[in-house]
């Protein structure tokens, strides 16, 4: 893990990343709201916004506003520049567990311990509809990025899927919608399905951004459902403690694939491949975490514990590279790629082999031998490989397949040195 910023403070209950700035929004148990710039490592502002613990915060994806909601049953929308409250919503009768902006419409969706879900319009400053059906506290919600679909998780041990296309048709009047009527008119949000059979209690839910998948945290396991077929398609086992939270993050397996990252009471972070249903990485922690939040644009993760909040990256996003004159060699998707700056031409040279779960750490090029040393690491395990490159040959076997060493680099035309685990060069 590569730590970027740390806030040493008790009572941080919620966090959210800004979509373009290097800012993170925090909600505190004291009712205060703060924003920190993790890029330069300084706080931006802090003020008292609620009379109770702030359990949820959310930046708008494109507008200069953010929302906060707390145990005082108030939901507030703030101007990011002036720090003034521009909208105050009252309606929930108990603690507000979560509130999020809709991706397209000027809506806010919130859930509460009063067993209800509410839709608000922050632009017209009015309540749109109240959704009921759960018989216990609603602890988490998520909105599909492209469909009129809302999922909610409750302490009643159920996950409900709601179709709010009727509400969208009333406001926008475009596209097809699913209509169910009763004595007093059409129902704005219809429960299209209810997932049951959870054993340890549902603690969090997350909709996949591209595939029709729903991830549900059920105690120590993650259950994955297909929202089209309404069947459970995968079960992820591996945590030895209850899973506190889960996020979807791209760029781990490859640049276009989303992987699931979970954090549990067993003090580990696990990275899951949704294609193979296997844990591809396990990162140990020293203290028990409470929640985890991510931003897909920067690949950052915030991890909240009882005493602090840490912003970090799981892996380096900047490619491993080395430069010789106008030649740039770098590693992308396990390929060594050559870029000629004079000709402005990019060429794949060869594919790395035999590294499995190791990540490239550094690259060293020898122009005399036309060879590269590639250093790999995984946790505290280090290794390196030696390749001699040949023109128009892309299936090259390493001359040194995998040798133990912290770091290997060229020191002359035909010699290289590597540092052993004891700290001695060889």
PDB file of N, CA, C and O in Angstrom, residues 23-85:
ATOM      1  N   UNK A  23      -9.542  16.459  -2.854  1.00  0.00           N
ATOM      2  CA  UNK A  23     -10.230  16.754  -1.605  1.00  0.00           C
ATOM      3  C   UNK A  23     -10.975  15.523  -1.116  1.00  0.00           C
ATOM      4  O   UNK A  23     -11.491  14.735  -1.911  1.00  0.00           O
ATOM      5  N   UNK A  24     -11.028  15.399   0.205  1.00  0.00           N
ATOM      6  CA  UNK A  24     -11.851  14.363   0.825  1.00  0.00           C
ATOM      7  C   UNK A  24     -12.735  15.027   1.868  1.00  0.00           C
ATOM      8  O   UNK A  24     -12.277  15.848   2.668  1.00  0.00           O
ATOM      9  N   UNK A  25     -14.029  14.710   1.818  1.00  0.00           N
ATOM     10  CA  UNK A  25     -15.042  15.273   2.706  1.00  0.00           C
ATOM     11  C   UNK A  25     -15.286  14.307   3.857  1.00  0.00           C
ATOM     12  O   UNK A  25     -15.508  13.118   3.628  1.00  0.00           O
ATOM     13  N   UNK A  26     -15.267  14.823   5.087  1.00  0.00           N
ATOM     14  CA  UNK A  26     -15.395  13.981   6.269  1.00  0.00           C
ATOM     15  C   UNK A  26     -16.573  14.429   7.122  1.00  0.00           C
ATOM     16  O   UNK A  26     -16.835  15.628   7.279  1.00  0.00           O
ATOM     17  N   UNK A  27     -17.296  13.451   7.679  1.00  0.00           N
ATOM     18  CA  UNK A  27     -18.350  13.704   8.651  1.00  0.00           C
ATOM     19  C   UNK A  27     -17.923  13.186  10.007  1.00  0.00           C
ATOM     20  O   UNK A  27     -17.436  12.053  10.128  1.00  0.00           O
ATOM     21  N   UNK A  28     -18.111  14.001  11.063  1.00  0.00           N
ATOM     22  CA  UNK A  28     -17.588  13.680  12.387  1.00  0.00           C
ATOM     23  C   UNK A  28     -18.709  13.373  13.376  1.00  0.00           C
ATOM     24  O   UNK A  28     -19.852  13.826  13.212  1.00  0.00           O
ATOM     25  N   UNK A  29     -18.352  12.631  14.408  1.00  0.00           N
ATOM     26  CA  UNK A  29     -19.314  12.289  15.456  1.00  0.00           C
ATOM     27  C   UNK A  29     -19.784  13.540  16.207  1.00  0.00           C
ATOM     28  O   UNK A  29     -20.888  13.577  16.730  1.00  0.00           O
ATOM     29  N   UNK A  30     -18.973  14.562  16.244  1.00  0.00           N
ATOM     30  CA  UNK A  30     -19.314  15.800  16.942  1.00  0.00           C
ATOM     31  C   UNK A  30     -20.324  16.653  16.192  1.00  0.00           C
ATOM     32  O   UNK A  30     -20.772  17.673  16.717  1.00  0.00           O
ATOM     33  N   UNK A  31     -20.686  16.260  14.967  1.00  0.00           N
ATOM     34  CA  UNK A  31     -21.582  17.054  14.141  1.00  0.00           C
ATOM     35  C   UNK A  31     -20.858  18.003  13.219  1.00  0.00           C
ATOM     36  O   UNK A  31     -21.485  18.742  12.454  1.00  0.00           O
ATOM     37  N   UNK A  32     -19.526  17.982  13.249  1.00  0.00           N
ATOM     38  CA  UNK A  32     -18.733  18.860  12.397  1.00  0.00           C
ATOM     39  C   UNK A  32     -18.521  18.234  11.022  1.00  0.00           C
ATOM     40  O   UNK A  32     -18.568  17.017  10.849  1.00  0.00           O
ATOM     41  N   UNK A  33     -18.241  19.105  10.048  1.00  0.00           N
ATOM     42  CA  UNK A  33     -17.955  18.713   8.666  1.00  0.00           C
ATOM     43  C   UNK A  33     -16.611  19.312   8.299  1.00  0.00           C
ATOM     44  O   UNK A  33     -16.350  20.486   8.595  1.00  0.00           O
ATOM     45  N   UNK A  34     -15.755  18.544   7.668  1.00  0.00           N
ATOM     46  CA  UNK A  34     -14.447  19.054   7.291  1.00  0.00           C
ATOM     47  C   UNK A  34     -14.059  18.538   5.914  1.00  0.00           C
ATOM     48  O   UNK A  34     -14.525  17.488   5.469  1.00  0.00           O
ATOM     49  N   UNK A  35     -13.207  19.310   5.258  1.00  0.00           N
ATOM     50  CA  UNK A  35     -12.630  18.934   3.965  1.00  0.00           C
ATOM     51  C   UNK A  35     -11.120  19.041   4.088  1.00  0.00           C
ATOM     52  O   UNK A  35     -10.594  20.041   4.586  1.00  0.00           O
ATOM     53  N   UNK A  36     -10.421  17.992   3.618  1.00  0.00           N
ATOM     54  CA  UNK A  36      -8.961  17.954   3.653  1.00  0.00           C
ATOM     55  C   UNK A  36      -8.425  17.789   2.239  1.00  0.00           C
ATOM     56  O   UNK A  36      -9.020  17.074   1.421  1.00  0.00           O
ATOM     57  N   UNK A  37      -7.325  18.455   1.965  1.00  0.00           N
ATOM     58  CA  UNK A  37      -6.623  18.304   0.689  1.00  0.00           C
ATOM     59  C   UNK A  37      -5.500  17.295   0.890  1.00  0.00           C
ATOM     60  O   UNK A  37      -4.460  17.607   1.465  1.00  0.00           O
ATOM     61  N   UNK A  38      -5.718  16.062   0.436  1.00  0.00           N
ATOM     62  CA  UNK A  38      -4.712  15.025   0.625  1.00  0.00           C
ATOM     63  C   UNK A  38      -3.546  15.188  -0.343  1.00  0.00           C
ATOM     64  O   UNK A  38      -2.504  14.538  -0.175  1.00  0.00           O
ATOM     65  N   UNK A  39      -3.697  16.053  -1.368  1.00  0.00           N
ATOM     66  CA  UNK A  39      -2.602  16.287  -2.302  1.00  0.00           C
ATOM     67  C   UNK A  39      -1.461  17.071  -1.674  1.00  0.00           C
ATOM     68  O   UNK A  39      -0.286  16.741  -1.854  1.00  0.00           O
ATOM     69  N   UNK A  40      -1.799  18.123  -0.918  1.00  0.00           N
ATOM     70  CA  UNK A  40      -0.780  18.938  -0.256  1.00  0.00           C
ATOM     71  C   UNK A  40      -0.691  18.630   1.229  1.00  0.00           C
ATOM     72  O   UNK A  40       0.202  19.120   1.922  1.00  0.00           O
ATOM     73  N   UNK A  41      -1.641  17.836   1.740  1.00  0.00           N
ATOM     74  CA  UNK A  41      -1.576  17.395   3.126  1.00  0.00           C
ATOM     75  C   UNK A  41      -2.045  18.413   4.138  1.00  0.00           C
ATOM     76  O   UNK A  41      -1.519  18.448   5.256  1.00  0.00           O
ATOM     77  N   UNK A  42      -3.040  19.220   3.770  1.00  0.00           N
ATOM     78  CA  UNK A  42      -3.537  20.251   4.684  1.00  0.00           C
ATOM     79  C   UNK A  42      -5.055  20.231   4.744  1.00  0.00           C
ATOM     80  O   UNK A  42      -5.722  19.908   3.746  1.00  0.00           O
ATOM     81  N   UNK A  43      -5.658  20.606   5.890  1.00  0.00           N
ATOM     82  CA  UNK A  43      -7.113  20.786   5.947  1.00  0.00           C
ATOM     83  C   UNK A  43      -7.533  22.040   5.190  1.00  0.00           C
ATOM     84  O   UNK A  43      -6.808  23.044   5.176  1.00  0.00           O
ATOM     85  N   UNK A  44      -8.704  21.992   4.567  1.00  0.00           N
ATOM     86  CA  UNK A  44      -9.213  23.125   3.787  1.00  0.00           C
ATOM     87  C   UNK A  44     -10.173  23.964   4.622  1.00  0.00           C
ATOM     88  O   UNK A  44     -10.029  25.172   4.748  1.00  0.00           O
ATOM     89  N   UNK A  45     -11.180  23.331   5.216  1.00  0.00           N
ATOM     90  CA  UNK A  45     -12.097  24.037   6.112  1.00  0.00           C
ATOM     91  C   UNK A  45     -12.768  23.036   7.038  1.00  0.00           C
ATOM     92  O   UNK A  45     -12.753  21.825   6.804  1.00  0.00           O
ATOM     93  N   UNK A  46     -13.363  23.581   8.090  1.00  0.00           N
ATOM     94  CA  UNK A  46     -14.081  22.768   9.073  1.00  0.00           C
ATOM     95  C   UNK A  46     -15.098  23.645   9.779  1.00  0.00           C
ATOM     96  O   UNK A  46     -14.788  24.785  10.148  1.00  0.00           O
ATOM     97  N   UNK A  47     -16.318  23.129   9.955  1.00  0.00           N
ATOM     98  CA  UNK A  47     -17.347  23.896  10.641  1.00  0.00           C
ATOM     99  C   UNK A  47     -18.385  22.953  11.233  1.00  0.00           C
ATOM    100  O   UNK A  47     -18.464  21.777  10.871  1.00  0.00           O
ATOM    101  N   UNK A  48     -19.174  23.471  12.132  1.00  0.00           N
ATOM    102  CA  UNK A  48     -20.256  22.720  12.771  1.00  0.00           C
ATOM    103  C   UNK A  48     -21.475  22.770  11.863  1.00  0.00           C
ATOM    104  O   UNK A  48     -22.004  23.838  11.566  1.00  0.00           O
ATOM    105  N   UNK A  49     -21.959  21.599  11.435  1.00  0.00           N
ATOM    106  CA  UNK A  49     -23.071  21.569  10.501  1.00  0.00           C
ATOM    107  C   UNK A  49     -24.316  20.909  11.036  1.00  0.00           C
ATOM    108  O   UNK A  49     -25.420  21.161  10.535  1.00  0.00           O
ATOM    109  N   UNK A  50     -24.172  20.046  12.061  1.00  0.00           N
ATOM    110  CA  UNK A  50     -25.316  19.313  12.601  1.00  0.00           C
ATOM    111  C   UNK A  50     -25.205  19.242  14.117  1.00  0.00           C
ATOM    112  O   UNK A  50     -24.134  19.457  14.695  1.00  0.00           O
ATOM    113  N   UNK A  51     -26.335  18.917  14.727  1.00  0.00           N
ATOM    114  CA  UNK A  51     -26.376  18.753  16.182  1.00  0.00           C
ATOM    115  C   UNK A  51     -26.205  17.305  16.606  1.00  0.00           C
ATOM    116  O   UNK A  51     -26.329  16.988  17.795  1.00  0.00           O
ATOM    117  N   UNK A  52     -25.932  16.424  15.655  1.00  0.00           N
ATOM    118  CA  UNK A  52     -25.721  15.015  15.940  1.00  0.00           C
ATOM    119  C   UNK A  52     -24.634  14.452  15.049  1.00  0.00           C
ATOM    120  O   UNK A  52     -24.127  15.132  14.143  1.00  0.00           O
ATOM    121  N   UNK A  53     -24.217  13.210  15.277  1.00  0.00           N
ATOM    122  CA  UNK A  53     -23.178  12.582  14.453  1.00  0.00           C
ATOM    123  C   UNK A  53     -23.536  12.570  12.968  1.00  0.00           C
ATOM    124  O   UNK A  53     -24.671  12.223  12.600  1.00  0.00           O
ATOM    125  N   UNK A  54     -22.582  12.964  12.127  1.00  0.00           N
ATOM    126  CA  UNK A  54     -22.781  13.022  10.677  1.00  0.00           C
ATOM    127  C   UNK A  54     -22.427  11.655  10.093  1.00  0.00           C
ATOM    128  O   UNK A  54     -21.252  11.315   9.958  1.00  0.00           O
ATOM    129  N   UNK A  55     -23.450  10.874   9.746  1.00  0.00           N
ATOM    130  CA  UNK A  55     -23.235   9.494   9.300  1.00  0.00           C
ATOM    131  C   UNK A  55     -22.999   9.358   7.808  1.00  0.00           C
ATOM    132  O   UNK A  55     -22.521   8.316   7.351  1.00  0.00           O
ATOM    133  N   UNK A  56     -23.327  10.371   7.014  1.00  0.00           N
ATOM    134  CA  UNK A  56     -23.147  10.256   5.569  1.00  0.00           C
ATOM    135  C   UNK A  56     -22.826  11.613   4.962  1.00  0.00           C
ATOM    136  O   UNK A  56     -23.397  12.631   5.364  1.00  0.00           O
ATOM    137  N   UNK A  57     -21.882  11.620   4.036  1.00  0.00           N
ATOM    138  CA  UNK A  57     -21.506  12.810   3.271  1.00  0.00           C
ATOM    139  C   UNK A  57     -21.337  12.389   1.817  1.00  0.00           C
ATOM    140  O   UNK A  57     -21.013  11.228   1.529  1.00  0.00           O
ATOM    141  N   UNK A  58     -21.545  13.344   0.897  1.00  0.00           N
ATOM    142  CA  UNK A  58     -21.451  13.002  -0.522  1.00  0.00           C
ATOM    143  C   UNK A  58     -21.224  14.265  -1.349  1.00  0.00           C
ATOM    144  O   UNK A  58     -21.983  15.221  -1.239  1.00  0.00           O
ATOM    145  N   UNK A  59     -20.157  14.262  -2.160  1.00  0.00           N
ATOM    146  CA  UNK A  59     -19.934  15.318  -3.139  1.00  0.00           C
ATOM    147  C   UNK A  59     -20.829  15.090  -4.354  1.00  0.00           C
ATOM    148  O   UNK A  59     -21.045  13.947  -4.762  1.00  0.00           O
ATOM    149  N   UNK A  60     -21.341  16.180  -4.948  1.00  0.00           N
ATOM    150  CA  UNK A  60     -22.047  16.045  -6.221  1.00  0.00           C
ATOM    151  C   UNK A  60     -21.024  15.728  -7.307  1.00  0.00           C
ATOM    152  O   UNK A  60     -19.927  16.307  -7.321  1.00  0.00           O
ATOM    153  N   UNK A  61     -21.338  14.825  -8.247  1.00  0.00           N
ATOM    154  CA  UNK A  61     -20.348  14.434  -9.250  1.00  0.00           C
ATOM    155  C   UNK A  61     -19.934  15.541 -10.206  1.00  0.00           C
ATOM    156  O   UNK A  61     -18.847  15.472 -10.791  1.00  0.00           O
ATOM    157  N   UNK A  62     -20.772  16.576 -10.394  1.00  0.00           N
ATOM    158  CA  UNK A  62     -20.421  17.618 -11.368  1.00  0.00           C
ATOM    159  C   UNK A  62     -20.657  19.040 -10.873  1.00  0.00           C
ATOM    160  O   UNK A  62     -20.073  19.976 -11.402  1.00  0.00           O
ATOM    161  N   UNK A  63     -21.520  19.243  -9.875  1.00  0.00           N
ATOM    162  CA  UNK A  63     -21.824  20.580  -9.374  1.00  0.00           C
ATOM    163  C   UNK A  63     -20.982  20.899  -8.137  1.00  0.00           C
ATOM    164  O   UNK A  63     -20.488  19.999  -7.460  1.00  0.00           O
ATOM    165  N   UNK A  64     -20.848  22.176  -7.839  1.00  0.00           N
ATOM    166  CA  UNK A  64     -20.065  22.615  -6.690  1.00  0.00           C
ATOM    167  C   UNK A  64     -20.854  22.606  -5.399  1.00  0.00           C
ATOM    168  O   UNK A  64     -20.904  23.615  -4.685  1.00  0.00           O
ATOM    169  N   UNK A  65     -21.455  21.468  -5.091  1.00  0.00           N
ATOM    170  CA  UNK A  65     -22.250  21.311  -3.875  1.00  0.00           C
ATOM    171  C   UNK A  65     -21.925  19.966  -3.233  1.00  0.00           C
ATOM    172  O   UNK A  65     -21.356  19.083  -3.879  1.00  0.00           O
ATOM    173  N   UNK A  66     -22.300  19.831  -1.970  1.00  0.00           N
ATOM    174  CA  UNK A  66     -22.175  18.549  -1.295  1.00  0.00           C
ATOM    175  C   UNK A  66     -23.293  18.425  -0.274  1.00  0.00           C
ATOM    176  O   UNK A  66     -23.905  19.433   0.125  1.00  0.00           O
ATOM    177  N   UNK A  67     -23.597  17.201   0.140  1.00  0.00           N
ATOM    178  CA  UNK A  67     -24.668  16.962   1.099  1.00  0.00           C
ATOM    179  C   UNK A  67     -24.116  16.314   2.353  1.00  0.00           C
ATOM    180  O   UNK A  67     -23.083  15.637   2.330  1.00  0.00           O
ATOM    181  N   UNK A  68     -24.826  16.533   3.443  1.00  0.00           N
ATOM    182  CA  UNK A  68     -24.524  15.876   4.712  1.00  0.00           C
ATOM    183  C   UNK A  68     -25.851  15.491   5.365  1.00  0.00           C
ATOM    184  O   UNK A  68     -26.859  16.166   5.182  1.00  0.00           O
ATOM    185  N   UNK A  69     -25.840  14.409   6.114  1.00  0.00           N
ATOM    186  CA  UNK A  69     -27.030  13.974   6.854  1.00  0.00           C
ATOM    187  C   UNK A  69     -26.567  13.349   8.159  1.00  0.00           C
ATOM    188  O   UNK A  69     -25.500  12.716   8.218  1.00  0.00           O
ATOM    189  N   UNK A  70     -27.384  13.519   9.204  1.00  0.00           N
ATOM    190  CA  UNK A  70     -26.915  13.152  10.539  1.00  0.00           C
ATOM    191  C   UNK A  70     -28.031  12.544  11.373  1.00  0.00           C
ATOM    192  O   UNK A  70     -29.167  12.363  10.921  1.00  0.00           O
ATOM    193  N   UNK A  71     -27.660  12.265  12.626  1.00  0.00           N
ATOM    194  CA  UNK A  71     -28.617  11.699  13.575  1.00  0.00           C
ATOM    195  C   UNK A  71     -29.664  12.708  14.023  1.00  0.00           C
ATOM    196  O   UNK A  71     -30.629  12.326  14.686  1.00  0.00           O
ATOM    197  N   UNK A  72     -29.493  13.976  13.684  1.00  0.00           N
ATOM    198  CA  UNK A  72     -30.516  14.975  14.010  1.00  0.00           C
ATOM    199  C   UNK A  72     -31.672  14.952  13.015  1.00  0.00           C
ATOM    200  O   UNK A  72     -32.525  15.849  13.039  1.00  0.00           O
ATOM    201  N   UNK A  73     -31.698  13.961  12.133  1.00  0.00           N
ATOM    202  CA  UNK A  73     -32.732  13.711  11.111  1.00  0.00           C
ATOM    203  C   UNK A  73     -32.768  14.791  10.036  1.00  0.00           C
ATOM    204  O   UNK A  73     -33.725  14.862   9.269  1.00  0.00           O
ATOM    205  N   UNK A  74     -31.750  15.620   9.954  1.00  0.00           N
ATOM    206  CA  UNK A  74     -31.705  16.685   8.953  1.00  0.00           C
ATOM    207  C   UNK A  74     -30.778  16.290   7.812  1.00  0.00           C
ATOM    208  O   UNK A  74     -29.701  15.728   8.020  1.00  0.00           O
ATOM    209  N   UNK A  75     -31.193  16.616   6.599  1.00  0.00           N
ATOM    210  CA  UNK A  75     -30.380  16.440   5.410  1.00  0.00           C
ATOM    211  C   UNK A  75     -30.122  17.821   4.820  1.00  0.00           C
ATOM    212  O   UNK A  75     -31.058  18.551   4.520  1.00  0.00           O
ATOM    213  N   UNK A  76     -28.853  18.168   4.658  1.00  0.00           N
ATOM    214  CA  UNK A  76     -28.495  19.509   4.218  1.00  0.00           C
ATOM    215  C   UNK A  76     -27.630  19.452   2.961  1.00  0.00           C
ATOM    216  O   UNK A  76     -26.782  18.575   2.816  1.00  0.00           O
ATOM    217  N   UNK A  77     -27.863  20.435   2.086  1.00  0.00           N
ATOM    218  CA  UNK A  77     -27.053  20.615   0.883  1.00  0.00           C
ATOM    219  C   UNK A  77     -26.288  21.925   1.039  1.00  0.00           C
ATOM    220  O   UNK A  77     -26.882  22.964   1.348  1.00  0.00           O
ATOM    221  N   UNK A  78     -24.966  21.861   0.817  1.00  0.00           N
ATOM    222  CA  UNK A  78     -24.084  23.003   1.053  1.00  0.00           C
ATOM    223  C   UNK A  78     -23.417  23.448  -0.234  1.00  0.00           C
ATOM    224  O   UNK A  78     -23.122  22.636  -1.116  1.00  0.00           O
ATOM    225  N   UNK A  79     -23.168  24.775  -0.314  1.00  0.00           N
ATOM    226  CA  UNK A  79     -22.366  25.327  -1.393  1.00  0.00           C
ATOM    227  C   UNK A  79     -20.893  25.120  -1.046  1.00  0.00           C
ATOM    228  O   UNK A  79     -20.447  25.507   0.037  1.00  0.00           O
ATOM    229  N   UNK A  80     -20.137  24.537  -1.957  1.00  0.00           N
ATOM    230  CA  UNK A  80     -18.757  24.177  -1.671  1.00  0.00           C
ATOM    231  C   UNK A  80     -17.855  25.399  -1.528  1.00  0.00           C
ATOM    232  O   UNK A  80     -16.872  25.369  -0.778  1.00  0.00           O
ATOM    233  N   UNK A  81     -18.179  26.482  -2.222  1.00  0.00           N
ATOM    234  CA  UNK A  81     -17.334  27.679  -2.181  1.00  0.00           C
ATOM    235  C   UNK A  81     -17.647  28.560  -0.977  1.00  0.00           C
ATOM    236  O   UNK A  81     -16.740  29.036  -0.290  1.00  0.00           O
ATOM    237  N   UNK A  82     -18.937  28.789  -0.715  1.00  0.00           N
ATOM    238  CA  UNK A  82     -19.316  29.686   0.381  1.00  0.00           C
ATOM    239  C   UNK A  82     -19.503  28.959   1.701  1.00  0.00           C
ATOM    240  O   UNK A  82     -19.599  29.604   2.750  1.00  0.00           O
ATOM    241  N   UNK A  83     -19.605  27.619   1.678  1.00  0.00           N
ATOM    242  CA  UNK A  83     -19.839  26.798   2.871  1.00  0.00           C
ATOM    243  C   UNK A  83     -21.176  27.125   3.529  1.00  0.00           C
ATOM    244  O   UNK A  83     -21.361  26.942   4.729  1.00  0.00           O
ATOM    245  N   UNK A  84     -22.122  27.612   2.758  1.00  0.00           N
ATOM    246  CA  UNK A  84     -23.431  27.947   3.301  1.00  0.00           C
ATOM    247  C   UNK A  84     -24.453  26.892   2.922  1.00  0.00           C
ATOM    248  O   UNK A  84     -24.402  26.324   1.828  1.00  0.00           O
ATOM    249  N   UNK A  85     -25.392  26.637   3.827  1.00  0.00           N
ATOM    250  CA  UNK A  85     -26.455  25.663   3.565  1.00  0.00           C
ATOM    251  C   UNK A  85     -27.468  26.281   2.610  1.00  0.00           C
ATOM    252  O   UNK A  85     -28.062  27.324   2.902  1.00  0.00           O
TER     253      UNK A  85
END
